[in-house]
Coordinates of C-alpha atoms in Angstrom, one line a residue:
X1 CA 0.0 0.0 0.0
X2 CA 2.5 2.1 0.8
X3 CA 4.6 1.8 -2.6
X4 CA 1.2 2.2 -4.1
X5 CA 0.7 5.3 -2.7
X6 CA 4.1 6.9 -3.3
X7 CA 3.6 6.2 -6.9
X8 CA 0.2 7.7 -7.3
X9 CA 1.7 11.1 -5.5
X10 CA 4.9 10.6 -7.7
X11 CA 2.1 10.5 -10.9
X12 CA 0.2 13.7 -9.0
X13 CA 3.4 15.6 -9.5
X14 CA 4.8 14.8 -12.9
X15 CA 0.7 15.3 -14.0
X16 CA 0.9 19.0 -12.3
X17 CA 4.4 19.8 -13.9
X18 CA 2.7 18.2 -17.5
X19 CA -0.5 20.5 -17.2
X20 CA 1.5 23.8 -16.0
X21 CA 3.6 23.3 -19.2
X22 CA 7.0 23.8 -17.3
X23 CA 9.3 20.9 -16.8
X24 CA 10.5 20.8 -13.2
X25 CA 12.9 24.0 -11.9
X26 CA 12.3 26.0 -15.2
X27 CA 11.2 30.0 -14.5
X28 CA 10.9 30.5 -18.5
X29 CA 11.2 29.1 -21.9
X30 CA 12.6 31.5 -24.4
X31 CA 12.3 29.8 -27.7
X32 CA 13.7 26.5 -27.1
X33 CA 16.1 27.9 -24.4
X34 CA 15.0 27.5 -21.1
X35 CA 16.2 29.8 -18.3
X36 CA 16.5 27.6 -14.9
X37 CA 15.8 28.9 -11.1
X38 CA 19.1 27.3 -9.8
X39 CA 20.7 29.3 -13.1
X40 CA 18.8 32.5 -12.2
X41 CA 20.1 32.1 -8.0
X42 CA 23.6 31.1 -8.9
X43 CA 24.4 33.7 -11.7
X44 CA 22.4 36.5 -9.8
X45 CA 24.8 35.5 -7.1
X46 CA 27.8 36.1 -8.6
X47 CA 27.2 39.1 -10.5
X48 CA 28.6 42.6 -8.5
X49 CA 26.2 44.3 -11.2
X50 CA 23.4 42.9 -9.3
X51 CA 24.4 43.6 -5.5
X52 CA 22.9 47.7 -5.9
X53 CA 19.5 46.0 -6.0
X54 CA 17.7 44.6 -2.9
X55 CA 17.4 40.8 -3.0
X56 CA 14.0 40.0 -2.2
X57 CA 12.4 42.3 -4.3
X58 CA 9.8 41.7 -7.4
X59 CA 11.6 43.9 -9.8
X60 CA 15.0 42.8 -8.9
X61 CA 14.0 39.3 -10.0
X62 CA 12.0 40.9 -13.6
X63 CA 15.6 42.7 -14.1
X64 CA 17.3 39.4 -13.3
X65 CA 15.3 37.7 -15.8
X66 CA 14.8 40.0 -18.4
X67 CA 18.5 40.1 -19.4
X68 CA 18.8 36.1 -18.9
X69 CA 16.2 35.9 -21.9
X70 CA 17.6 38.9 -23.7
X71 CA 21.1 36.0 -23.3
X72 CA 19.0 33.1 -24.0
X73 CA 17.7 35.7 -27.4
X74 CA 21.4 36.2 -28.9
X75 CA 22.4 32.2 -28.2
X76 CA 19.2 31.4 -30.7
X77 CA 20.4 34.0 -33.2
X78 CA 24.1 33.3 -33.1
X79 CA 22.7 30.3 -33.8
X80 CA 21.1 31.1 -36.4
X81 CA 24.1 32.8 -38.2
X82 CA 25.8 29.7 -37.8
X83 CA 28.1 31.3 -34.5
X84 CA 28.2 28.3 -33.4
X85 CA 29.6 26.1 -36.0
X86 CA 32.7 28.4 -35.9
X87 CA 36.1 26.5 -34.6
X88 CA 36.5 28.9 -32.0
X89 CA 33.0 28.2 -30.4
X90 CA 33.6 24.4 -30.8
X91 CA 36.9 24.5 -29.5
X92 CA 35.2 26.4 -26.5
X93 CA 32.2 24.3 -26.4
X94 CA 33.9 21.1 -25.9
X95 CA 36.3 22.3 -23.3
X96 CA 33.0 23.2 -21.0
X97 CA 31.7 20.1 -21.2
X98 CA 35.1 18.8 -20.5
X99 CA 34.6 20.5 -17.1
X100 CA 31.4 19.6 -16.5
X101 CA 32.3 16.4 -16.7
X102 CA 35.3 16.2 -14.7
X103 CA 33.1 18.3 -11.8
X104 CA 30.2 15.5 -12.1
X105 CA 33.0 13.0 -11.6
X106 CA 34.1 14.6 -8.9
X107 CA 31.7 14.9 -7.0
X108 CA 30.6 11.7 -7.7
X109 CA 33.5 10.5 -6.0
X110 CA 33.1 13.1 -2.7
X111 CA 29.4 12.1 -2.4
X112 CA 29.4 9.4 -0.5
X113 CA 32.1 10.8 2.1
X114 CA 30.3 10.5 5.7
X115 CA 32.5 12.9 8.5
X116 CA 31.2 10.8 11.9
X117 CA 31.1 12.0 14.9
X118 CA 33.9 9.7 16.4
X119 CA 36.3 11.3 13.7
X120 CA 34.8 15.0 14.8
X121 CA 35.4 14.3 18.4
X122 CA 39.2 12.7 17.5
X123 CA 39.7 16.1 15.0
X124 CA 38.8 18.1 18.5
X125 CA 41.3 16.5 20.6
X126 CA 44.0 16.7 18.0
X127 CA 44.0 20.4 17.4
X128 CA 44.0 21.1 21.0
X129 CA 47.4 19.9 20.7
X130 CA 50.9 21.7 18.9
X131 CA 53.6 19.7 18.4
X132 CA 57.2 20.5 18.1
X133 CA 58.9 17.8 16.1
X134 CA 62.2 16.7 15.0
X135 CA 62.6 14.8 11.7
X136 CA 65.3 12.8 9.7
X137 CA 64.8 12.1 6.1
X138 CA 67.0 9.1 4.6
X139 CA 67.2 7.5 0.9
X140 CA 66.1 3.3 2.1
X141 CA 64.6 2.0 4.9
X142 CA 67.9 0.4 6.5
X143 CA 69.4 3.9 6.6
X144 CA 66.5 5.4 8.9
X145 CA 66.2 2.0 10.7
X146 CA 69.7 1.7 11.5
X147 CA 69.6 5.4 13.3
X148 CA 66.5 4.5 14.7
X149 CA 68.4 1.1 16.6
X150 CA 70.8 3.5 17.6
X151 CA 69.1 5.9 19.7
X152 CA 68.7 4.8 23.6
X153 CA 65.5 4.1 24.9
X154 CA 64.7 7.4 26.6
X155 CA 66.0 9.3 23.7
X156 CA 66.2 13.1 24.0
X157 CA 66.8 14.2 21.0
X158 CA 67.3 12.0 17.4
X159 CA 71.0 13.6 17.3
X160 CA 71.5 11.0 20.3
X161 CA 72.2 8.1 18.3
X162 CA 75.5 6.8 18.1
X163 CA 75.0 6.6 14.1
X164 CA 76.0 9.4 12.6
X165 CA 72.1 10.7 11.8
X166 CA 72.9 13.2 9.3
X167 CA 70.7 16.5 9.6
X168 CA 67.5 17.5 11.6
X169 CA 64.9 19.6 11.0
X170 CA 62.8 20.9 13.7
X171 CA 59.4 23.1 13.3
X172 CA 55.9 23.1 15.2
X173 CA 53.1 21.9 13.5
X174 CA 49.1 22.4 13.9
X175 CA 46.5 19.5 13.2
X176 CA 46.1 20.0 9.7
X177 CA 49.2 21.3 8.9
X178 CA 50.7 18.6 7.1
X179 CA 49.4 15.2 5.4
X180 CA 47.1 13.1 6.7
X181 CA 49.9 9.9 6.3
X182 CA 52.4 12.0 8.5
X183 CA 49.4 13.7 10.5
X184 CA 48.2 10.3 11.9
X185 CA 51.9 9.1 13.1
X186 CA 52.8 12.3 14.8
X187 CA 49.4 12.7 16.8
X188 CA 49.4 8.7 17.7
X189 CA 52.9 9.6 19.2
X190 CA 54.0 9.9 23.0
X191 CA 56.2 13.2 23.5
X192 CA 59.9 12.3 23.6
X193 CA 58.9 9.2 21.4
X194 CA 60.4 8.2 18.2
X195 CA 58.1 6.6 15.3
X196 CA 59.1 3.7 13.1
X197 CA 60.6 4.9 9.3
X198 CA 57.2 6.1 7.8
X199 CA 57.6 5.7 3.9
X200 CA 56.5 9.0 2.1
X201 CA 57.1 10.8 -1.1
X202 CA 59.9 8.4 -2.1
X203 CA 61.6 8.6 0.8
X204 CA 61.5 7.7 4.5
X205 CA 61.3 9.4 7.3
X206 CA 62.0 9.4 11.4
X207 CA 59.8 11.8 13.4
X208 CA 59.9 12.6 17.2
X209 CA 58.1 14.4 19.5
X210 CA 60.0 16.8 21.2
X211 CA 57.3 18.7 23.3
X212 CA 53.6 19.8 23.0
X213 CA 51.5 22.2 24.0
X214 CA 47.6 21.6 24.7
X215 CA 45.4 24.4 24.5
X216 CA 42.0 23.2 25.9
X217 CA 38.8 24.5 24.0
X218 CA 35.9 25.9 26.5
X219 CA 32.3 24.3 26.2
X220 CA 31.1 28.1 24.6
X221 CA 33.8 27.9 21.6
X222 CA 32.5 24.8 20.6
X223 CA 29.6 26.1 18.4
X224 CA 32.7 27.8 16.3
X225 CA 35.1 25.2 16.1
X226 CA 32.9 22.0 15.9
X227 CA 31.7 23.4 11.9
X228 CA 35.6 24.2 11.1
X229 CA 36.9 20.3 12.3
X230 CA 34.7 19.1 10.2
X231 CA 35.1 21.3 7.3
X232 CA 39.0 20.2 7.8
X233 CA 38.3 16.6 8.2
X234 CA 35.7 16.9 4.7
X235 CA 38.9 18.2 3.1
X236 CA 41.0 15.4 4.2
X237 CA 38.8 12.8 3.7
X238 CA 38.1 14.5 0.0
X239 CA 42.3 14.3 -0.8
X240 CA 42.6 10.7 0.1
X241 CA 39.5 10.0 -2.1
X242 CA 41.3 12.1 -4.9
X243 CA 44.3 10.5 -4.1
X244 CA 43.5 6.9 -4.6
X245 CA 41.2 7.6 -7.7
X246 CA 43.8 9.5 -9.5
X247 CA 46.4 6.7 -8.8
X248 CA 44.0 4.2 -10.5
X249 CA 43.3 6.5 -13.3
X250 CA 47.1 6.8 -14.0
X251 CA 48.4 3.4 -13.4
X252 CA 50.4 2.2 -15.8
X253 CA 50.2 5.6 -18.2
X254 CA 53.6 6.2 -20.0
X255 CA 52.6 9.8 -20.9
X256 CA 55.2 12.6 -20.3
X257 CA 55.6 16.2 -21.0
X258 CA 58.6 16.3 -23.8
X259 CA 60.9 18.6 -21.3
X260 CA 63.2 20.2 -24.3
X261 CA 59.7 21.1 -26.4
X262 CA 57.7 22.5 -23.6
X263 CA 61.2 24.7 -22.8
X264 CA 60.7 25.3 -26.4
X265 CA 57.8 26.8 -26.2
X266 CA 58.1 28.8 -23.3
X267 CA 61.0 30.6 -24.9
X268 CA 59.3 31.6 -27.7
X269 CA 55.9 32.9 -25.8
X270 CA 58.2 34.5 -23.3
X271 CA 59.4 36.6 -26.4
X272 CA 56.1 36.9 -28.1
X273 CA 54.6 38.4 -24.6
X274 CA 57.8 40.0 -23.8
X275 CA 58.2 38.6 -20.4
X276 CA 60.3 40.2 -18.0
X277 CA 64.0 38.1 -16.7
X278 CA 63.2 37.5 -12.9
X279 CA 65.7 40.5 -11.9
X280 CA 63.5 42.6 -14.0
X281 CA 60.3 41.1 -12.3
X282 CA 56.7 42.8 -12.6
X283 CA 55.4 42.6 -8.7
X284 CA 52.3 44.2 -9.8
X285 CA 51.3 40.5 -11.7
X286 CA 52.1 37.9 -9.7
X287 CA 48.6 36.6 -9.5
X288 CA 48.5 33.7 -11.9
X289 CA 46.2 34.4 -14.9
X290 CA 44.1 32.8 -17.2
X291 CA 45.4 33.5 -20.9
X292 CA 43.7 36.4 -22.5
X293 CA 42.8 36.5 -26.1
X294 CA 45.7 38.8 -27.0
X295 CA 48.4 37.0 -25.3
X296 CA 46.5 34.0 -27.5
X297 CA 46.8 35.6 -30.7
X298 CA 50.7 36.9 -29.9
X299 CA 51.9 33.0 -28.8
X300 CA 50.2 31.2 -31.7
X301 CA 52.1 33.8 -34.2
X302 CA 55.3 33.1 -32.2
X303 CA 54.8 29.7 -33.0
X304 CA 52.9 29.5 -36.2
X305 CA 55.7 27.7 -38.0
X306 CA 55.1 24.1 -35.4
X307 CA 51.5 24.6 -34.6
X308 CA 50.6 21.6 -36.1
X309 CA 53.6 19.8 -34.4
X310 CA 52.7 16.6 -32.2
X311 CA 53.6 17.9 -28.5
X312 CA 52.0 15.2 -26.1
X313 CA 51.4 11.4 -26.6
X314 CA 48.5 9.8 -24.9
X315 CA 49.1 5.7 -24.4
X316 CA 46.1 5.0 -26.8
X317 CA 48.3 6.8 -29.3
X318 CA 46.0 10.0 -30.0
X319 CA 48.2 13.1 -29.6
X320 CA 47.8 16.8 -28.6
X321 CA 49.7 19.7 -31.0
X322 CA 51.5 22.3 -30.2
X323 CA 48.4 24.2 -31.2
X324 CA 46.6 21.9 -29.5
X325 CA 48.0 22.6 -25.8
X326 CA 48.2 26.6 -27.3
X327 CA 44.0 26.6 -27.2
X328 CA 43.7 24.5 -23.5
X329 CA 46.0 27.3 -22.2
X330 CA 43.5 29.2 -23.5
X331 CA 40.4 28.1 -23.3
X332 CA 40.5 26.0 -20.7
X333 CA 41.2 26.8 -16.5
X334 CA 44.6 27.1 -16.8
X335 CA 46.4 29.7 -15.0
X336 CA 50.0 31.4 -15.9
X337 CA 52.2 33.4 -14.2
X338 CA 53.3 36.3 -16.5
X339 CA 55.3 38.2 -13.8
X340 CA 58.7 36.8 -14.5
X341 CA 60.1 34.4 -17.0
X342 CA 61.1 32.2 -14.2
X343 CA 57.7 32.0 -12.5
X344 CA 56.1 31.6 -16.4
X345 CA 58.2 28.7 -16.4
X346 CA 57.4 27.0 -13.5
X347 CA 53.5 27.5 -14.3
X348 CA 53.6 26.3 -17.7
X349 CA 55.2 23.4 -16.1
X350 CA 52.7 23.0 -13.6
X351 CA 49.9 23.4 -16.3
X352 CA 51.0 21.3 -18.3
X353 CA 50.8 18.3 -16.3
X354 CA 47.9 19.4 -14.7
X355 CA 46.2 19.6 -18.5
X356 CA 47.6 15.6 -19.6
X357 CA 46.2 14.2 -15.8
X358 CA 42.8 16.1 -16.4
X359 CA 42.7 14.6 -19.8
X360 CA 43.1 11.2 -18.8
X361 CA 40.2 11.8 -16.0
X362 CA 37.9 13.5 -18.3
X363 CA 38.3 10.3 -20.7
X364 CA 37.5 8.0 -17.5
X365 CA 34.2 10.2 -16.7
X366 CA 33.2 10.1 -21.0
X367 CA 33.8 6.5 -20.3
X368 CA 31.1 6.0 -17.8
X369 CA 29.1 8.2 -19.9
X370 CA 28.8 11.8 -17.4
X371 CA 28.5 13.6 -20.5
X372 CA 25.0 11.7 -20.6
X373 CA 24.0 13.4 -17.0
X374 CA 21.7 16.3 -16.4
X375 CA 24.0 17.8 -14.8
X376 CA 26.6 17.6 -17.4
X377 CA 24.1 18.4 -20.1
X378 CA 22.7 21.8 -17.9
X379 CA 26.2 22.8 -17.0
X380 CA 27.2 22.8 -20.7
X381 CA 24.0 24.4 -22.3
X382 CA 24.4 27.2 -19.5
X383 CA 27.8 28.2 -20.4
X384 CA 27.7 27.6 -24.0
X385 CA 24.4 29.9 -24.2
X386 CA 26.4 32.6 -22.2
X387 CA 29.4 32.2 -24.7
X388 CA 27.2 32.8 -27.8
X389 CA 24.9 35.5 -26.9
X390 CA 28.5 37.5 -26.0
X391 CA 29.5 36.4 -29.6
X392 CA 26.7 37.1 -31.3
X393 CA 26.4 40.9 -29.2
X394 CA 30.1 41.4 -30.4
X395 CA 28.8 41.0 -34.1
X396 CA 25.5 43.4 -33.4
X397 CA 27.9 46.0 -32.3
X398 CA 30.6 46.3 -35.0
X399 CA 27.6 45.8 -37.7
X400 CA 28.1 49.2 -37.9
X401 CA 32.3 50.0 -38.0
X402 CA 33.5 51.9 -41.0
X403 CA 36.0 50.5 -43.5
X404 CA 38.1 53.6 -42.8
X405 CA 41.5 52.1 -42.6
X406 CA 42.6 55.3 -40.4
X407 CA 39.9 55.2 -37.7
X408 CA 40.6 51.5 -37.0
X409 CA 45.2 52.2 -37.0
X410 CA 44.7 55.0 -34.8
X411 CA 41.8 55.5 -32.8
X412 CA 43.7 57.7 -30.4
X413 CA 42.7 60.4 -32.8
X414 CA 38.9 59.7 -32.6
X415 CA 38.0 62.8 -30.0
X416 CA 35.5 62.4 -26.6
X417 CA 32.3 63.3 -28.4
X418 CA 32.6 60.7 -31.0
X419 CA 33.5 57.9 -29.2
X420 CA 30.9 58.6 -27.2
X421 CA 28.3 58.8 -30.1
X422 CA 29.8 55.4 -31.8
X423 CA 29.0 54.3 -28.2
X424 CA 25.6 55.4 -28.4
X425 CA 25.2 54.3 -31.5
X426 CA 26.2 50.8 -31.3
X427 CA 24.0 50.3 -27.8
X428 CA 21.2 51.7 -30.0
X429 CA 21.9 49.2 -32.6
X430 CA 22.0 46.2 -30.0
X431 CA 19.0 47.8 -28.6
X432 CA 16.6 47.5 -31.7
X433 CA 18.6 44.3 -32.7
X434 CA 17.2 42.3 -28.8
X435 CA 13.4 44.3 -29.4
X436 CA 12.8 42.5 -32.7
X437 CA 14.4 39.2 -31.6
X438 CA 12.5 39.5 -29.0
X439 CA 9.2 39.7 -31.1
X440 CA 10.4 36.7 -33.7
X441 CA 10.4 34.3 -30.4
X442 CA 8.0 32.6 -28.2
X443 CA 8.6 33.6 -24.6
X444 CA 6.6 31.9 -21.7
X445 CA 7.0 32.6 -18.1
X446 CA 6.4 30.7 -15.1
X447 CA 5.0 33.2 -12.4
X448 CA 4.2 30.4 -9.9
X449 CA 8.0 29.5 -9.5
X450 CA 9.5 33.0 -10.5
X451 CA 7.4 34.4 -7.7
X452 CA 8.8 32.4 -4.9
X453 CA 11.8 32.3 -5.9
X454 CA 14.5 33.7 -3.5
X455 CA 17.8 35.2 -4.7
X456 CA 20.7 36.5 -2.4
X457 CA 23.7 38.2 -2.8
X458 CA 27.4 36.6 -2.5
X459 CA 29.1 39.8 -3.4
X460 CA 32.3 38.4 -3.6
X461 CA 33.9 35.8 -6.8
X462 CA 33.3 33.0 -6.5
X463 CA 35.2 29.7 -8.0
X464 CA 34.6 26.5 -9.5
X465 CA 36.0 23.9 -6.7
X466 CA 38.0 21.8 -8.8
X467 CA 39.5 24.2 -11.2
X468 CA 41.8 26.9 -10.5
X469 CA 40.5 30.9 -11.9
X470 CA 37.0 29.7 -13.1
X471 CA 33.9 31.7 -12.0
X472 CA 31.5 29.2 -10.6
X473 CA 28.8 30.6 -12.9
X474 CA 28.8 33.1 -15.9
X475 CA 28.3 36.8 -15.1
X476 CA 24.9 38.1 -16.5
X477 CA 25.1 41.2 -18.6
X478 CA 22.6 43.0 -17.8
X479 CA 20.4 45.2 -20.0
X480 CA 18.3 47.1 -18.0
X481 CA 20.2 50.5 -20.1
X482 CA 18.6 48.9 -23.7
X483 CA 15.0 50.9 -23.8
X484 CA 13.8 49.2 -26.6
X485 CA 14.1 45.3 -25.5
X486 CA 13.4 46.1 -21.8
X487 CA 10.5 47.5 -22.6
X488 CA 9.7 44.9 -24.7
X489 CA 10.6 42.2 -22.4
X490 CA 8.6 43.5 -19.5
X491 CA 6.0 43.7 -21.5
X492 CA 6.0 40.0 -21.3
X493 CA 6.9 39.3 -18.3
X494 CA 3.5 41.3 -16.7
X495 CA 1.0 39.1 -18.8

C-alpha cells in the first residue's frame, strides 16, 4: 500500500508539472532555451552588477530575468548565423563540457564521504594539541632503521644516536598542517617518542616528538570550532578520495611532458609576450592568470611555423599539437604566471601536467558516460548559451564599423564626443537588434516559480571547486540601459 501510494503522488506531481507546461525548476522558456531557477540564483549571485539591488524584491528578479532571456535571445540567433559552428565556439564548447564532466566525476566520488562523529570528536582533541617535532629524512629504509636502533631508549633528542644521523629539521606543527599519512603518526605519538621509518614521497622518514602544548577548548567555543573540524576533516577525507582515484586513473600511463619542447615553447611565448628576466620582475602581476585572447593571438604567431607539431602522446596513441595545448591554455582553466620568465616557467610546467592528468580523468568520466548526466548536459547548455549571446552581441555591435582604414590604426585620434556617439550608436543598434528578436520568439514565463523564488547576494567571486580561476557561474550582462528590449521584455513578463 505504501509503494502504491508513493507512486500515485509521484504520478500527481509529474501530471501537475505536465499540465503547467513547465518541466521541473524552469522560470521561463525562451524559444527553445530554457532559463532555470538554480541558473537565475547562482548567476544573480555572482554578479557585482546585481548587488545595488535589494534581493527580495519583485523587480529585482523581472531585471534578473529580463537580461537572462535577452542572453538566451542572442544564443538562438548566433545560432542562427551559424556562430556556433565556428572552430573557435567548438573548441570552447567542448572544453565546458570537458569541465562539467570532470566536476560531475568529482563529485561523484566526494558524495558518499560520511564525516562521523567519532572522527569529529578525535579532530577536536588533535587540534587542542601543537607539536614541536624533529625529523630525519633518509634515501632506504635500512638507513632510517639503523639510526632508529641506535638511539637509547629514553631518547632526547634524534641527534643521540650513536649513528651518525645526518641532519634534523625541527618546526611546530598544527592539526592540519601537514598530510594526513604524516598527521596520523605524529598525533598517535608519545612526546619524547620516536616513530618507526614512515615511507612518504619516495623517501622515508623518522619523526619525534620533542614537546607539546595543549590548548583546551571551553564548552562556549565549541559552536565555532565544531563546523571548522569538520570542514578540515571533509577536506581530508576529499584528498585521500582524490588521491586513490587518480592513482588508479594513471596506473600504468607512460605519458610525459617532452621537457626540451615544452622549454621550447616557453621561450618563444616568453618573447612573443615579452616577459620580463626575474631580476626585471613585474610585482604588480604575480597573481596567476588565465590567458587572454591577445596573449593567445601573440603565442600562436610566435609559434605559427610548429603549430601543427605533435607535442604530447597519450598511451592510446591519440596526440595533442602544439596548437593543441596553445588553445587548452586558452580556453581552458589554466592559470599562468606572466610576472617573470622564471615563474612563467614554473607554471607552464605545472599546467602542463595538470592539462595531460585532467585529460586522462575526463576520458575515465566520458567512459562512464557523465557527459550523458543532467547535470553535465545543464552545466554545458548554460555556459555555451552565455558564450554565444557574447559572440553574437560582439557582431551586433561592430555591424556598424566603417572600413576607414585610419579610424581602425589609430583610434587615439577619434575625439570624446565621437567615441561617445559610436557608443551610443552601437548600444542603440544592439537595442533594436534584442526588441525585434525579441518579437520573432515565443517567450513563456512561469509566475508560480518566478514568484517564490528567492535570490541572495554573494558579493564576492566565486570559484569553480575543482578548477583553478574559473567563476563558478557566468556573469549576467545586464540590460536594463537597452529601452527598446526592456520595454519589450517586461511587456511579457507582466501578462
Amino acid at each position: 500500500m505504501k509503494s502504491a501510494t508513493s507512486f500515485l503522488a509521484l504520478l500527481l506531481l509529474v501530471t501537475l508539472a505536465c499540465e503547467s507546461g513547465f518541466d521541473d525548476g524552469v522560470v521561463a522558456v525562451v524559444g527553445n532555451q530554457a532559463v532555470l531557477a538554480d541558473e537565475m540564483k547562482s548567476r544573480f549571485a555572482v554578479t557585482p552588477y546585481f548587488s545595488q539591488f535589494p534581493e527580495h524584491d519583485q523587480q529585482t528578479k523581472l531585471l534578473v530575468l529580463a537580461s537572462l532571456m535577452g542572453e538566451k535571445l542572442l544564443a538562438l540567433e548566433a545560432r542562427r548565423a551559424g556562430l556556433d559552428q565556428s572552430g573557435q565556439a567548438r573548441l570552447v564548447a567542448q572544453e565546458f563540457e570537458k569541465e562539467a564532466v570532470l566536476e560531475k566525476l568529482l563529485n561523484d566520488l566526494f558524495s558518499e564521504l560520511v564525516i562521523t562523529p567519532e572522527q569529529i570528536q578525535q579532530g577536536l582533541q588533535r587540534s587542542q594539541r601543537v607539536l614541536d617535532v624533529e625529523e630525519m629524512v633518509f634515501t632506504t629504509r635500512a638507513e632510517a632503521e639503523q639510526v632508529m636502533q641506535g638511539l637509547p631508549s629514553t631518547a632526547k633528542s634524534l641527534t643521540s644516536s650513536e649513528v651518525k644521523p645526518g641532519e634534523v629539521s625541527t618546526y611546530t606543527v598544527k592539526w592540519g598542517d601537514v598530510d594526513p599519512l604524516v598527521e596520523d603518526v605524529l598525533w598517535n605519538l608519545k612526546s619524547g617518542s620516536v616513530s618507526s621509518p614512515v615511507a612518504y614521497q619516495g623517501h622515508f622518514y623518522l619523526f619525534r616528538i620533542a614537546k607539546q602544548v595543549v590548548s583546551p577548548v571551553s564548552q562556549g567555543d565549541l559552536p565555532t570550532i565544531l563546523p571548522r573540524i569538520r570542514s578540515m576533516l571533509e577536506k581530508t577525507a576529499r584528498r585521500q578520495v582524490y588521491s586513490a582515484y587518480f592513482n588508479e586513473v594513471m596506473a600504468g600511463k607512460q605519458t610525459r611532458v617532452p621537457p626540451e619542447k615544452l622549454t621550447y615553447i616557453a621561450e618563444q611565448i616568453e618573447q612573443a609576450l615579452d616577459i620580463p628576466p626575474s631580476e626585471q620582475a613585474d610585482s604588480t602581476a604575480l597573481a596567476p592568470a588565465l590567458m587572454p585572447p591577445e596573449y593567445y593571438t601573440k603565442s600562436r604567431e610566435r609559434l605559427h611555423d610548429r603549430l601543427e607539431e605533435s607535442f604530447i602522446v597519450f598511451d592510446d596513441g591519440s596526440d595533442w599539437s602544439i596548437g593543441d595545448f596553445l588553445s587548452n591554455l586558452r580556453y581552458g582553466p589554466y592559470p599562468l604566471n606572466y610576472s617573470s620568465r622564471a615563474h612563467f616557467r614554473a607554471s607552464l610546467h605545472n599546467m602542463a601536467i595538470m592539462m595531460m592528468e585532467q585529460e586522462y580523468m575526463a576520458r575515465d568520466g566520458y567512459a562512464r558516460g557523465l557527459d550523458r548526466s543532467p547535470e553535465v548536459r545543464t552545466e554545458r547548455q548554460v555556459w555555451q548559451a552565455s558564450y554565444l549571446a557574447d559572440q553574437m552581441r560582439l557582431k551586433v555591435l561592430r555591424a556598424d564599423d566603417t572600413d576607414d582604414a585610419s579610424q581602425k590604426s589609430n583610434m587615439a585620434e577619434v575625439s570624446p564626443s565621437s567615441s561617445g556617439k559610436l557608443a551610443q550608436v552601437r548600444r542603440e543598434a544592439l537595442d533594436a537588434f534584442l526588441a525585434a528578436a525579441m518579437a520573432s520568439h515565443s517567450v513563456r514565463v512561469n509566475h508560480t516559480l518566478l514568484d517564490t523564488l528567492e535570490l541572495r547576494h554573494l558579493k564576492m567571486m566565486v570559484y569553480k571547486r575543482h578548477f583553478p580561476g574559473r567563476q563558478a557561474a557566468p556573469l549576467i550582462l545586464p540590460l536594463d540601459r537597452l529601452p527598446k528590449y526592456f520595454a519589450a521584455a517586461m511587456a511579457r513578463l507582466r501578462k
